[in-house]
Tab-separated table of C-alpha atoms and ligand atoms in Angstrom:
chain	number	residue	atom	x	y	z
A	1	MET	CA	-67.424	4.998	-93.193
A	2	PRO	CA	-68.202	4.559	-89.540
A	3	THR	CA	-67.444	7.962	-88.119
A	4	SER	CA	-66.085	8.891	-84.764
A	5	ILE	CA	-69.412	10.612	-84.040
A	6	GLU	CA	-71.220	7.347	-84.828
A	7	SER	CA	-68.929	5.378	-82.581
A	8	GLN	CA	-69.026	7.954	-79.898
A	9	ALA	CA	-72.756	7.167	-79.384
A	10	LEU	CA	-71.627	3.614	-78.544
A	11	GLN	CA	-69.152	4.706	-75.987
A	12	GLU	CA	-71.466	4.519	-72.990
A	13	ASP	CA	-72.643	1.127	-73.817
A	14	LEU	CA	-69.051	-0.136	-74.418
A	15	VAL	CA	-67.820	1.255	-71.136
A	16	ARG	CA	-70.785	-0.339	-69.329
A	17	LEU	CA	-70.072	-3.688	-70.976
A	18	ARG	CA	-66.327	-3.468	-70.287
A	19	ARG	CA	-66.843	-2.664	-66.620
A	20	GLU	CA	-69.397	-5.440	-66.199
A	21	ILE	CA	-66.806	-7.954	-67.659
A	22	HIS	CA	-64.055	-6.407	-65.649
A	23	ARG	CA	-65.987	-6.763	-62.401
A	24	ASP	CA	-66.655	-10.462	-63.098
A	25	PRO	CA	-63.445	-11.817	-64.678
A	26	GLU	CA	-63.188	-15.494	-65.833
A	27	LEU	CA	-60.159	-17.577	-66.656
A	28	GLY	CA	-59.262	-19.981	-69.446
A	29	LEU	CA	-61.374	-21.587	-72.095
A	30	ASP	CA	-64.693	-21.748	-70.333
A	31	LEU	CA	-66.195	-18.199	-69.803
A	32	PRO	CA	-69.920	-18.678	-69.426
A	33	ARG	CA	-70.746	-15.294	-67.890
A	34	THR	CA	-68.535	-13.339	-70.299
A	35	ARG	CA	-69.861	-15.276	-73.165
A	36	ARG	CA	-73.440	-14.475	-72.066
A	37	ARG	CA	-72.673	-10.801	-71.906
A	38	VAL	CA	-71.186	-10.808	-75.406
A	39	LEU	CA	-74.185	-12.689	-76.817
A	40	ASP	CA	-76.566	-10.196	-75.201
A	41	ALA	CA	-74.441	-7.269	-76.437
A	42	LEU	CA	-74.737	-8.653	-80.091
A	43	ALA	CA	-78.412	-9.513	-79.878
A	44	GLY	CA	-80.473	-7.983	-82.581
A	45	LEU	CA	-77.575	-7.314	-84.920
A	46	PRO	CA	-77.740	-8.977	-88.395
A	47	LEU	CA	-75.091	-11.545	-87.508
A	48	GLU	CA	-74.822	-15.293	-87.903
A	49	VAL	CA	-73.710	-16.251	-84.339
A	50	ALA	CA	-72.183	-19.566	-83.248
A	51	VAL	CA	-70.779	-20.565	-79.887
A	52	GLY	CA	-67.845	-22.938	-79.452
A	53	ARG	CA	-68.637	-26.734	-79.331
A	54	GLU	CA	-66.041	-27.414	-76.591
A	55	ILE	CA	-64.768	-24.018	-75.597
A	56	GLY	CA	-66.519	-20.703	-74.554
A	57	SER	CA	-65.882	-18.960	-77.833
A	58	VAL	CA	-68.299	-16.762	-79.893
A	59	THR	CA	-67.912	-16.521	-83.665
A	60	ALA	CA	-70.182	-14.043	-85.404
A	61	VAL	CA	-70.370	-13.394	-89.142
A	62	LEU	CA	-71.709	-10.201	-90.801
A	63	ARG	CA	-72.697	-10.736	-94.408
A	64	GLY	CA	-71.998	-7.690	-96.415
A	65	GLY	CA	-74.597	-6.316	-98.881
A	66	ARG	CA	-72.208	-6.679	-101.731
A	67	PRO	CA	-70.337	-9.917	-102.712
A	68	GLY	CA	-66.700	-10.120	-101.679
A	69	PRO	CA	-64.187	-12.061	-99.447
A	70	ALA	CA	-64.059	-12.051	-95.647
A	71	VAL	CA	-61.847	-10.280	-93.137
A	72	LEU	CA	-61.438	-11.417	-89.473
A	73	LEU	CA	-61.433	-9.289	-86.377
A	74	ARG	CA	-60.352	-10.792	-83.102
A	75	GLY	CA	-60.867	-9.919	-79.465
A	76	ASP	CA	-59.878	-12.156	-76.604
A	77	MET	CA	-61.952	-12.450	-73.413
A	78	ASP	CA	-60.096	-14.236	-70.615
A	79	ALA	CA	-58.528	-12.808	-67.417
A	80	LEU	CA	-55.493	-13.694	-65.296
A	81	PRO	CA	-55.213	-15.447	-61.935
A	82	LEU	CA	-54.163	-12.461	-59.788
A	83	ALA	CA	-55.966	-10.353	-57.324
A	84	GLU	CA	-56.623	-6.727	-58.415
A	85	LEU	CA	-55.140	-3.849	-56.488
A	86	THR	CA	-56.057	-0.876	-58.605
A	87	GLY	CA	-58.753	0.522	-56.283
A	88	VAL	CA	-60.994	1.599	-59.159
A	89	ASP	CA	-64.699	1.407	-58.390
A	90	TYR	CA	-65.371	-1.381	-60.860
A	91	ALA	CA	-62.449	-3.533	-59.608
A	92	ALA	CA	-62.867	-7.268	-59.405
A	93	ARG	CA	-63.085	-8.523	-55.910
A	94	THR	CA	-61.864	-12.097	-56.570
A	95	GLU	CA	-58.495	-13.759	-57.047
A	96	THR	CA	-58.930	-13.126	-60.882
A	97	MET	CA	-58.336	-9.891	-62.762
A	98	HIS	CA	-58.500	-8.454	-66.305
A	99	ALA	CA	-54.843	-7.374	-65.915
A	100	CYS	CA	-54.139	-7.758	-69.619
A	101	GLY	CA	-57.041	-5.624	-70.797
A	102	HIS	CA	-58.914	-8.356	-72.643
A	103	ASP	CA	-62.127	-6.902	-71.275
A	104	LEU	CA	-61.410	-3.802	-73.464
A	105	HIS	CA	-60.697	-6.020	-76.471
A	106	THR	CA	-64.140	-7.764	-76.057
A	107	ALA	CA	-65.916	-4.455	-75.741
A	108	MET	CA	-64.085	-2.936	-78.758
A	109	LEU	CA	-64.977	-5.948	-80.883
A	110	VAL	CA	-68.604	-5.708	-79.851
A	111	GLY	CA	-68.515	-2.019	-80.828
A	112	ALA	CA	-66.996	-2.842	-84.252
A	113	ALA	CA	-69.849	-5.346	-84.744
A	114	HIS	CA	-72.364	-2.614	-84.059
A	115	LEU	CA	-70.656	-0.113	-86.354
A	116	LEU	CA	-70.196	-2.533	-89.211
A	117	SER	CA	-73.809	-3.827	-88.957
A	118	ARG	CA	-75.044	-0.284	-89.541
A	119	ARG	CA	-73.255	-0.097	-92.866
A	120	ARG	CA	-73.793	-3.753	-93.868
A	121	GLU	CA	-75.366	-2.900	-97.068
A	122	ARG	CA	-72.349	-0.986	-98.306
A	123	LEU	CA	-69.800	-3.673	-97.231
A	124	SER	CA	-68.065	-5.556	-99.999
A	125	GLY	CA	-67.828	-8.856	-98.338
A	126	ASP	CA	-68.127	-10.458	-94.881
A	127	VAL	CA	-66.696	-9.811	-91.511
A	128	ILE	CA	-65.826	-12.552	-88.976
A	129	PHE	CA	-65.893	-11.451	-85.310
A	130	MET	CA	-63.672	-13.840	-83.288
A	131	PHE	CA	-64.415	-13.598	-79.527
A	132	GLN	CA	-61.604	-15.866	-78.180
A	133	PRO	CA	-61.208	-17.476	-74.728
A	134	GLY	CA	-58.028	-18.978	-73.400
A	135	GLU	CA	-55.388	-16.552	-74.719
A	136	GLU	CA	-53.349	-16.698	-71.559
A	137	GLY	CA	-51.672	-19.995	-72.125
A	138	GLN	CA	-54.714	-22.256	-72.972
A	139	ASP	CA	-54.287	-22.218	-76.889
A	140	GLY	CA	-57.677	-20.522	-77.344
A	141	ALA	CA	-56.805	-19.329	-80.874
A	142	ALA	CA	-55.666	-22.765	-81.974
A	143	ARG	CA	-58.741	-24.208	-80.546
A	144	MET	CA	-60.961	-21.902	-82.328
A	145	ILE	CA	-59.086	-22.648	-85.607
A	146	GLU	CA	-59.755	-26.394	-84.978
A	147	GLU	CA	-63.439	-25.486	-84.460
A	148	GLY	CA	-63.520	-23.754	-87.800
A	149	VAL	CA	-63.315	-19.942	-87.094
A	150	LEU	CA	-61.303	-19.510	-90.357
A	151	GLU	CA	-64.129	-21.143	-92.413
A	152	ALA	CA	-66.961	-19.366	-90.565
A	153	ALA	CA	-67.780	-17.239	-93.573
A	154	GLY	CA	-67.019	-19.874	-96.193
A	155	ALA	CA	-63.660	-19.323	-97.715
A	156	PRO	CA	-60.778	-18.379	-95.395
A	157	PRO	CA	-60.427	-14.657	-94.586
A	158	ILE	CA	-58.088	-12.442	-96.695
A	159	ALA	CA	-56.904	-10.533	-93.698
A	160	ALA	CA	-57.018	-10.578	-89.914
A	161	TYR	CA	-56.565	-7.878	-87.310
A	162	ALA	CA	-56.487	-7.583	-83.525
A	163	ILE	CA	-55.774	-4.840	-81.054
A	164	HIS	CA	-53.891	-5.223	-77.791
A	165	VAL	CA	-54.267	-2.415	-75.225
A	166	MET	CA	-51.191	-1.354	-73.326
A	167	SER	CA	-51.518	0.161	-69.858
A	168	ALA	CA	-47.886	1.417	-69.946
A	169	ARG	CA	-44.947	2.076	-72.222
A	170	PHE	CA	-47.060	3.601	-74.983
A	171	PRO	CA	-48.548	7.138	-75.185
A	172	HIS	CA	-52.216	7.473	-74.393
A	173	GLY	CA	-54.480	6.946	-77.422
A	174	VAL	CA	-51.667	6.073	-79.875
A	175	PHE	CA	-51.999	3.127	-82.201
A	176	THR	CA	-48.673	1.396	-82.862
A	177	THR	CA	-47.456	-1.397	-85.057
A	178	ARG	CA	-44.749	-2.226	-87.528
A	179	ARG	CA	-44.009	-4.332	-90.607
A	180	GLY	CA	-42.777	-7.849	-89.791
A	181	ALA	CA	-42.308	-9.094	-86.273
A	182	VAL	CA	-44.293	-7.353	-83.591
A	183	LEU	CA	-44.255	-9.812	-80.598
A	184	ALA	CA	-41.935	-12.694	-79.784
A	185	GLY	CA	-42.179	-16.469	-79.915
A	186	GLY	CA	-41.878	-18.101	-76.549
A	187	ASP	CA	-40.919	-21.460	-75.087
A	188	LEU	CA	-41.463	-22.708	-71.543
A	189	LEU	CA	-38.374	-24.037	-69.793
A	190	ARG	CA	-38.356	-26.618	-66.977
A	191	VAL	CA	-35.066	-28.031	-65.668
A	192	THR	CA	-35.062	-30.795	-63.065
A	193	VAL	CA	-31.702	-31.415	-61.323
A	194	ARG	CA	-31.312	-34.750	-59.499
A	195	GLY	CA	-28.431	-35.560	-57.210
A	196	LYS	CA	-28.015	-37.053	-53.751
A	197	GLY	CA	-29.325	-35.437	-50.588
A	198	GLY	CA	-27.391	-35.332	-47.339
A	199	HIS	CA	-26.445	-33.427	-44.278
A	200	GLY	CA	-25.724	-29.717	-44.723
A	201	SER	CA	-22.436	-30.110	-42.870
A	202	ALA	CA	-21.145	-32.758	-45.239
A	203	PRO	CA	-21.653	-31.554	-48.908
A	204	HIS	CA	-18.759	-33.582	-50.141
A	205	LEU	CA	-20.747	-36.727	-49.349
A	206	ALA	CA	-23.777	-35.504	-51.236
A	207	ARG	CA	-24.520	-34.382	-54.735
A	208	ASP	CA	-25.795	-30.851	-54.192
A	209	THR	CA	-28.552	-29.984	-56.616
A	210	ILE	CA	-29.124	-26.405	-55.341
A	211	ALA	CA	-25.474	-25.527	-56.009
A	212	ALA	CA	-25.703	-27.061	-59.454
A	213	ALA	CA	-29.003	-25.268	-60.235
A	214	ALA	CA	-27.598	-21.966	-58.933
A	215	ALA	CA	-24.590	-22.341	-61.297
A	216	MET	CA	-26.837	-23.094	-64.234
A	217	ILE	CA	-29.151	-20.041	-63.447
A	218	GLY	CA	-25.968	-17.966	-63.099
A	219	ALA	CA	-24.605	-19.085	-66.415
A	220	LEU	CA	-27.694	-18.817	-68.662
A	221	PRO	CA	-27.869	-14.977	-69.000
A	222	GLY	CA	-24.161	-15.202	-70.192
A	223	LEU	CA	-25.268	-17.720	-72.829
A	224	LEU	CA	-27.913	-15.247	-74.053
A	225	THR	CA	-25.345	-12.467	-74.613
A	226	ARG	CA	-23.042	-14.895	-76.479
A	227	THR	CA	-25.664	-16.343	-78.665
A	228	VAL	CA	-27.844	-13.462	-79.742
A	229	ALA	CA	-26.330	-10.666	-81.814
A	230	PRO	CA	-26.450	-7.153	-80.056
A	231	GLN	CA	-28.946	-5.863	-82.535
A	232	ASP	CA	-31.377	-8.727	-82.019
A	233	THR	CA	-33.547	-9.208	-79.060
A	234	ALA	CA	-34.253	-12.231	-76.972
A	235	VAL	CA	-35.073	-12.999	-73.326
A	236	LEU	CA	-34.329	-15.796	-70.890
A	237	THR	CA	-36.017	-15.339	-67.513
A	238	ILE	CA	-36.087	-17.822	-64.705
A	239	GLY	CA	-39.341	-17.220	-62.810
A	240	ALA	CA	-39.498	-20.023	-60.343
A	241	ILE	CA	-37.210	-22.236	-58.262
A	242	HIS	CA	-38.316	-25.089	-56.055
A	243	ALA	CA	-35.956	-26.966	-53.674
A	244	GLY	CA	-35.308	-27.989	-50.152
A	245	SER	CA	-37.090	-27.695	-46.868
A	246	ALA	CA	-34.437	-26.831	-44.225
A	247	GLY	CA	-31.254	-24.808	-44.078
A	248	ASN	CA	-29.155	-27.770	-42.989
A	249	VAL	CA	-30.479	-30.388	-45.385
A	250	ILE	CA	-29.191	-30.874	-48.918
A	251	PRO	CA	-32.240	-31.923	-51.052
A	252	ASP	CA	-32.284	-34.743	-53.558
A	253	SER	CA	-33.583	-32.509	-56.363
A	254	THR	CA	-34.121	-28.963	-57.409
A	255	GLU	CA	-36.440	-27.662	-60.199
A	256	PHE	CA	-36.423	-24.323	-61.848
A	257	ARG	CA	-38.653	-22.903	-64.430
A	258	GLY	CA	-38.418	-20.078	-66.932
A	259	THR	CA	-39.337	-18.687	-70.374
A	260	LEU	CA	-37.363	-18.087	-73.451
A	261	ARG	CA	-38.501	-15.300	-75.977
A	262	TRP	CA	-37.139	-14.865	-79.422
A	263	HIS	CA	-38.146	-13.507	-82.808
A	264	THR	CA	-36.514	-15.829	-85.385
A	265	PRO	CA	-36.250	-19.714	-85.667
A	266	GLN	CA	-32.516	-19.376	-85.844
A	267	ILE	CA	-32.298	-17.716	-82.453
A	268	ARG	CA	-34.937	-19.999	-81.028
A	269	ASP	CA	-32.843	-23.024	-82.156
A	270	ALA	CA	-29.597	-21.625	-80.872
A	271	LEU	CA	-31.176	-20.774	-77.447
A	272	ARG	CA	-32.759	-24.157	-77.113
A	273	ALA	CA	-29.532	-25.985	-77.891
A	274	GLY	CA	-27.421	-23.640	-75.693
A	275	VAL	CA	-29.692	-23.930	-72.665
A	276	SER	CA	-29.684	-27.776	-72.826
A	277	GLY	CA	-25.896	-27.742	-73.299
A	278	VAL	CA	-25.213	-25.393	-70.397
A	279	CYS	CA	-27.347	-27.356	-68.093
A	280	ARG	CA	-25.889	-30.684	-69.259
A	281	SER	CA	-22.347	-29.463	-68.823
A	282	ILE	CA	-22.817	-27.931	-65.423
A	283	ALA	CA	-24.675	-30.961	-64.264
A	284	HIS	CA	-21.710	-33.092	-65.375
A	285	ALA	CA	-19.248	-30.911	-63.462
A	286	PHE	CA	-21.342	-31.094	-60.273
A	287	GLY	CA	-21.928	-34.892	-60.648
A	288	VAL	CA	-25.691	-34.498	-60.874
A	289	ASP	CA	-28.219	-35.237	-63.601
A	290	ALA	CA	-30.232	-32.462	-65.293
A	291	GLU	CA	-33.447	-33.072	-67.342
A	292	THR	CA	-34.206	-30.130	-69.492
A	293	HIS	CA	-37.640	-29.732	-70.997
A	294	ILE	CA	-38.304	-26.936	-73.463
A	295	THR	CA	-41.951	-26.784	-74.470
A	296	PRO	CA	-43.023	-24.496	-77.446
A	297	TYR	CA	-45.523	-22.036	-76.062
A	298	VAL	CA	-46.271	-19.499	-78.843
A	299	SER	CA	-45.025	-18.586	-82.281
A	300	PRO	CA	-43.945	-15.064	-83.047
A	301	THR	CA	-46.594	-12.567	-84.046
A	302	VAL	CA	-45.499	-11.261	-87.574
A	303	ASN	CA	-47.392	-8.723	-89.459
A	304	ASP	CA	-47.813	-8.654	-93.150
A	305	ASP	CA	-46.160	-5.574	-94.578
A	306	ALA	CA	-49.058	-4.340	-96.636
A	307	GLU	CA	-51.499	-4.920	-93.753
A	308	ALA	CA	-49.261	-3.048	-91.344
A	309	ASP	CA	-49.154	-0.175	-93.842
A	310	LEU	CA	-52.905	-0.230	-94.029
A	311	VAL	CA	-53.131	-0.078	-90.200
A	312	ALA	CA	-50.890	3.075	-90.195
A	313	ASP	CA	-53.099	4.723	-92.907
A	314	VAL	CA	-56.400	3.971	-91.216
A	315	ALA	CA	-55.318	4.932	-87.754
A	316	ALA	CA	-53.817	8.248	-89.033
A	317	GLU	CA	-56.725	9.103	-91.353
A	318	LEU	CA	-59.450	8.208	-88.760
A	319	HIS	CA	-58.006	9.663	-85.687
A	320	GLY	CA	-55.212	12.015	-86.944
A	321	PRO	CA	-51.636	11.550	-87.703
A	322	HIS	CA	-50.528	12.154	-84.079
A	323	ARG	CA	-52.552	8.970	-83.109
A	324	TYR	CA	-50.164	6.598	-85.022
A	325	GLN	CA	-46.538	5.870	-84.250
A	326	GLU	CA	-44.441	3.115	-85.894
A	327	LEU	CA	-43.154	0.523	-83.424
A	328	ALA	CA	-39.357	0.760	-83.536
A	329	GLN	CA	-38.676	-2.745	-82.340
A	330	PRO	CA	-40.753	-5.879	-81.707
A	331	LEU	CA	-41.682	-6.506	-78.141
A	332	CYS	CA	-40.726	-9.744	-76.254
A	333	ALA	CA	-44.280	-10.460	-75.087
A	334	GLY	CA	-46.028	-13.219	-76.818
A	335	GLU	CA	-49.629	-13.526	-78.224
A	336	ASP	CA	-51.532	-16.489	-79.575
A	337	PHE	CA	-52.965	-14.273	-82.353
A	338	SER	CA	-49.781	-15.541	-83.968
A	339	ASN	CA	-51.722	-18.811	-84.727
A	340	ILE	CA	-54.076	-16.711	-86.953
A	341	LEU	CA	-51.260	-14.678	-88.517
A	342	ASP	CA	-49.399	-17.885	-89.322
A	343	ARG	CA	-52.241	-18.669	-91.701
A	344	VAL	CA	-53.738	-15.356	-92.676
A	345	PRO	CA	-52.013	-12.029	-93.625
A	346	GLY	CA	-52.870	-9.382	-91.095
A	347	ALA	CA	-51.614	-7.206	-88.337
A	348	MET	CA	-51.604	-6.968	-84.489
A	349	VAL	CA	-51.983	-3.424	-83.302
A	350	LEU	CA	-50.986	-2.029	-79.900
A	351	LEU	CA	-53.022	0.757	-78.483
A	352	GLY	CA	-51.793	2.992	-75.655
A	353	THR	CA	-54.386	3.063	-72.871
A	354	CYS	CA	-52.626	4.250	-69.754
A	355	PRO	CA	-54.767	6.804	-67.973
A	356	PRO	CA	-54.156	10.187	-69.546
A	357	GLU	CA	-52.795	11.748	-66.310
A	358	ALA	CA	-50.344	8.842	-65.896
A	359	ASP	CA	-46.783	8.647	-67.244
A	360	PRO	CA	-46.528	5.603	-69.574
A	361	ALA	CA	-42.858	5.187	-68.548
A	362	THR	CA	-43.846	4.471	-64.915
A	363	ALA	CA	-47.529	3.417	-65.139
A	364	PRO	CA	-48.139	-0.239	-64.065
A	365	ASP	CA	-47.626	-2.591	-67.042
A	366	ILE	CA	-50.165	-5.108	-68.213
A	367	HIS	CA	-50.191	-8.238	-66.023
A	368	SER	CA	-49.562	-6.041	-62.919
A	369	PRO	CA	-52.295	-6.089	-60.211
A	370	TYR	CA	-52.150	-2.229	-60.407
A	371	ALA	CA	-52.643	-1.979	-64.148
A	372	VAL	CA	-55.284	0.586	-65.067
A	373	PHE	CA	-56.725	0.929	-68.583
A	374	ASP	CA	-58.478	4.125	-69.798
A	375	ASP	CA	-61.749	2.993	-71.208
A	376	ALA	CA	-62.464	6.343	-72.762
A	377	ILE	CA	-60.498	4.722	-75.716
A	378	LEU	CA	-63.157	2.121	-76.425
A	379	SER	CA	-65.052	3.909	-79.152
A	380	ASP	CA	-61.882	4.834	-80.943
A	381	GLY	CA	-60.689	1.271	-80.942
A	382	ALA	CA	-64.103	0.015	-82.239
A	383	SER	CA	-64.218	2.576	-85.057
A	384	PHE	CA	-60.601	1.732	-85.980
A	385	LEU	CA	-61.342	-1.979	-86.212
A	386	ALA	CA	-64.577	-1.281	-88.256
A	387	GLU	CA	-62.791	1.028	-90.606
A	388	LEU	CA	-59.876	-1.389	-91.041
A	389	ALA	CA	-62.275	-4.168	-91.984
A	390	SER	CA	-64.361	-2.156	-94.359
A	391	ARG	CA	-61.359	-0.480	-95.957
A	392	ARG	CA	-59.712	-3.918	-96.526
A	393	LEU	CA	-62.906	-5.183	-98.232
A	394	GLU	CA	-62.987	-2.023	-100.428
A	395	ILE	CA	-59.465	-2.620	-101.506
A	396	ALA	CA	-60.114	-6.226	-102.424
A	397	ALA	CA	-63.301	-5.091	-104.425
A	398	SER	CA	-61.372	-2.434	-106.307
A	399	SER	CA	-58.504	-4.849	-107.105
A	400	ASN	CA	-61.145	-7.292	-108.408
A	401	VAL	CA	-62.521	-4.633	-110.703
A	402	ILE	CA	-59.134	-3.706	-112.037
A	403	ALA	CA	-58.351	-7.465	-112.553
A	404	ALA	CA	-61.632	-7.872	-114.420
A	405	GLN	CA	-60.837	-4.870	-116.581
A	406	VAL	CA	-57.435	-6.163	-117.407
A	407	LEU	CA	-58.891	-9.488	-118.298
A	408	SER	CA	-61.578	-8.002	-120.478
A	409	ASP	CA	-58.986	-5.667	-122.188
A	410	THR	CA	-56.772	-8.702	-122.963
A	411	VAL	CA	-59.708	-10.845	-124.124
B	1	LIG	ZN1	-53.141	-10.045	-73.501
């Protein structure tokens, strides 16, 4: 098995790679410089490497020395459109930042490719390394599925795993996941309210869209508490409002945008219907029109029970029992790795990476311009992914042997 000592030797290379990517972040589906760095870091390994036809993805397949099925490991590579304020010496100096830690995911996946390549002869099957662009709202996972990542090794993989680093909320160095739902499904909400503009001194002659929109935004949180059971979780956040140009002018229209997060289709459907109903009813009361658009954004990330158990075993055995904690409740963040887990049993694993001297309760969270990730964790993440893949292939090989014995006994 790839030992911690083995992976420690990779640590310096992984930190260098991660910081190069961090200094030079790229957005969306087209990541030419990041892709070049990944390809250079994989050069010389015994991999079948393919780049995306229309997107900046990299898919690499390692053929094990023994026959068997494939497992998939995924790392995303894209950054976010915000200016970094961390002050670290490898900070990006652009309007783009790796504030979600995808630079660490990329480096850990490169590390896993190195570790598994070293033990290729002993692997009972193949490993697909999925370097994904466009996780932050550009459907990168779905695009890679369209381009064939699940068939990269031949038959579809029997299991899929991904790590997401967390700059806050979770203790440093601790791997966390759970059976079932881990992350939420999400919808994008856009409501356009149209009325009749007019003079600010004569609202009775106008149809005031700001007043109507304000009533809707005020009512929606109440809908949430009356729709979702107290033991369940859901979120409804309005993050943008656009209307008006002067304090004494009633504008013709007001638009607000938000996000819905949920974990079950029942809650999703109830929220979608409730939001539309609240906006329609309030619009009616104010004599304005409301167009409500709810666009599906991401499906919930749901772990397979057995794969979540394997994650717990591997994390504890590899790095010690204190390095694994079960996630008590799913988070309301979303992840497009759900596209993979909708098709392949697997698990999404969270890894606490706030700096060791920081308090996870107050450290800046992912997506903050102040988020700092401790890259001393890279070799542990890489060895965890490598061990998870090889262990899963061993399990498949031993269950095949048992199945063959049962068959020969019965014949
Ligand atoms: Zn992310």
